[in-house]
């Protein structure tokens, strides 16, 4: 049998088997209601099923009034401190805030000046990758997906650790801090490898600088000339702060708890979290927002015509526009309804950067969609009475204005969220919890085994 026929035979076999796998894997939706299973660990009203306790982050979106759930403007709280106060603090001081935020999330309190300097010096020390790591691990096996590169790099670092399986608190903290410090290099170098080997672009490898913040280093390492403006670095730093943590219930942080509870090593736990964040339902959503707006800009004749914008959004919901999934990306959130505090904070600075970049018209289109989309959704589906723009709505636009390639959007999320993952891993270890093993009820009917000649 020749190669072509073998491929055709393989395809036919896989088609048949995939159909059988899908049929055997399907569970009737009414069974979830019968057995009161909370799909996605969420109640029918959207409230998350309580599976643990945390002191790291809190997502607040409603109050109970005489037994009724009443939606309120969203709040995001890090270690008991409102994110708006954290942001206002370092912005008014005219300094970068991600390192301070990382210290707060990891150690529970805001650092004083000496503690901040000591922490930043430690991160600077840990920025350097092992000798020849970039060449042998990243450049020799370039991937077309940077999240894949990031996960492989993290797993490879296990081999360079003298005590990789030591889960004592001091060793785990050291491992986590090393990952926080070197994630920017792993991601940026992964992008340059992709750009060079798969895109025929020049290869630039800039070393991180100890005198720069993490946000500054990302821009300096990413760009051929290492240049950036103050506003660009400020906005990227802000995005990192807003993405660093979102309560233990977000998918990738929950994965960190689950995997850590098995007693496994830090590198395995973080690689699992990266795999969770990679999914388009989690960290990849901002890419879909940018792609949706690119399609919208092509289709709309007048970006200022509310009626035309509403018609386009209705076509999206009707699965007649963009990717035909029926989703308006960047609108709606599993927890927030009236507002996502991260979006509220980010929007003002997005406006400033849009003016600096000469993209006011595009920003105005984003603002119009932010206002019109919830109205269109509520008309199209009466179940959704209150939805709002989530952080993904503007973050992709921010990265685009910063000339950050789309392949780096989700990795930047990971560069930020590694702080939250580290805090949750430490919290799981500190509390010596049991292995997390939820129950699944089998609904398969009992059957007898049939001998081969009876089938």
GROMACS .gro file of N, CA and C in nm, residues 31-33 35-50 439-440:
model
   63
   31UNK      N    1  -2.955   1.501   3.257
   31UNK     CA    2  -2.897   1.427   3.368
   31UNK      C    3  -2.823   1.519   3.465
   32UNK      N    4  -2.766   1.628   3.412
   32UNK     CA    5  -2.700   1.724   3.499
   32UNK      C    6  -2.800   1.788   3.595
   33UNK      N    7  -2.919   1.815   3.544
   33UNK     CA    8  -3.025   1.871   3.630
   33UNK      C    9  -3.077   1.767   3.728
   35UNK      N   10  -2.927   1.513   3.866
   35UNK     CA   11  -2.833   1.485   3.975
   35UNK      C   12  -2.775   1.611   4.037
   36UNK      N   13  -2.829   1.727   3.998
   36UNK     CA   14  -2.789   1.857   4.054
   36UNK      C   15  -2.638   1.880   4.043
   37UNK      N   16  -2.585   1.850   3.926
   37UNK     CA   17  -2.443   1.872   3.900
   37UNK      C   18  -2.423   2.014   3.849
   38UNK      N   19  -2.335   2.087   3.912
   38UNK     CA   20  -2.307   2.225   3.873
   38UNK      C   21  -2.202   2.224   3.763
   39UNK      N   22  -2.245   2.230   3.638
   39UNK     CA   23  -2.151   2.226   3.526
   39UNK      C   24  -2.060   2.349   3.531
   40UNK      N   25  -1.931   2.326   3.513
   40UNK     CA   26  -1.835   2.436   3.522
   40UNK      C   27  -1.818   2.486   3.665
   41UNK      N   28  -1.868   2.405   3.763
   41UNK     CA   29  -1.867   2.446   3.904
   41UNK      C   30  -1.936   2.581   3.924
   42UNK      N   31  -2.048   2.600   3.851
   42UNK     CA   32  -2.124   2.723   3.866
   42UNK      C   33  -2.271   2.688   3.879
   43UNK      N   34  -2.344   2.762   3.968
   43UNK     CA   35  -2.488   2.746   3.981
   43UNK      C   36  -2.557   2.802   3.857
   44UNK      N   37  -2.685   2.772   3.845
   44UNK     CA   38  -2.762   2.823   3.732
   44UNK      C   39  -2.764   2.975   3.728
   45UNK      N   40  -2.756   3.039   3.845
   45UNK     CA   41  -2.757   3.185   3.850
   45UNK      C   42  -2.617   3.244   3.831
   46UNK      N   43  -2.518   3.157   3.802
   46UNK     CA   44  -2.383   3.206   3.774
   46UNK      C   45  -2.292   3.211   3.894
   47UNK      N   46  -2.344   3.181   4.012
   47UNK     CA   47  -2.262   3.186   4.133
   47UNK      C   48  -2.170   3.066   4.137
   48UNK      N   49  -2.043   3.089   4.168
   48UNK     CA   50  -1.946   2.981   4.172
   48UNK      C   51  -1.969   2.888   4.290
   49UNK      N   52  -1.943   2.759   4.268
   49UNK     CA   53  -1.952   2.661   4.376
   49UNK      C   54  -1.829   2.676   4.466
   50UNK      N   55  -1.850   2.690   4.595
   50UNK     CA   56  -1.739   2.711   4.687
   50UNK      C   57  -1.658   2.583   4.703
  439UNK      N   58  -1.591   1.450   4.296
  439UNK     CA   59  -1.664   1.328   4.256
  439UNK      C   60  -1.729   1.345   4.120
  440UNK      N   61  -1.728   1.239   4.042
  440UNK     CA   62  -1.804   1.230   3.917
  440UNK      C   63  -1.895   1.108   3.928
   0.00000   0.00000   0.00000
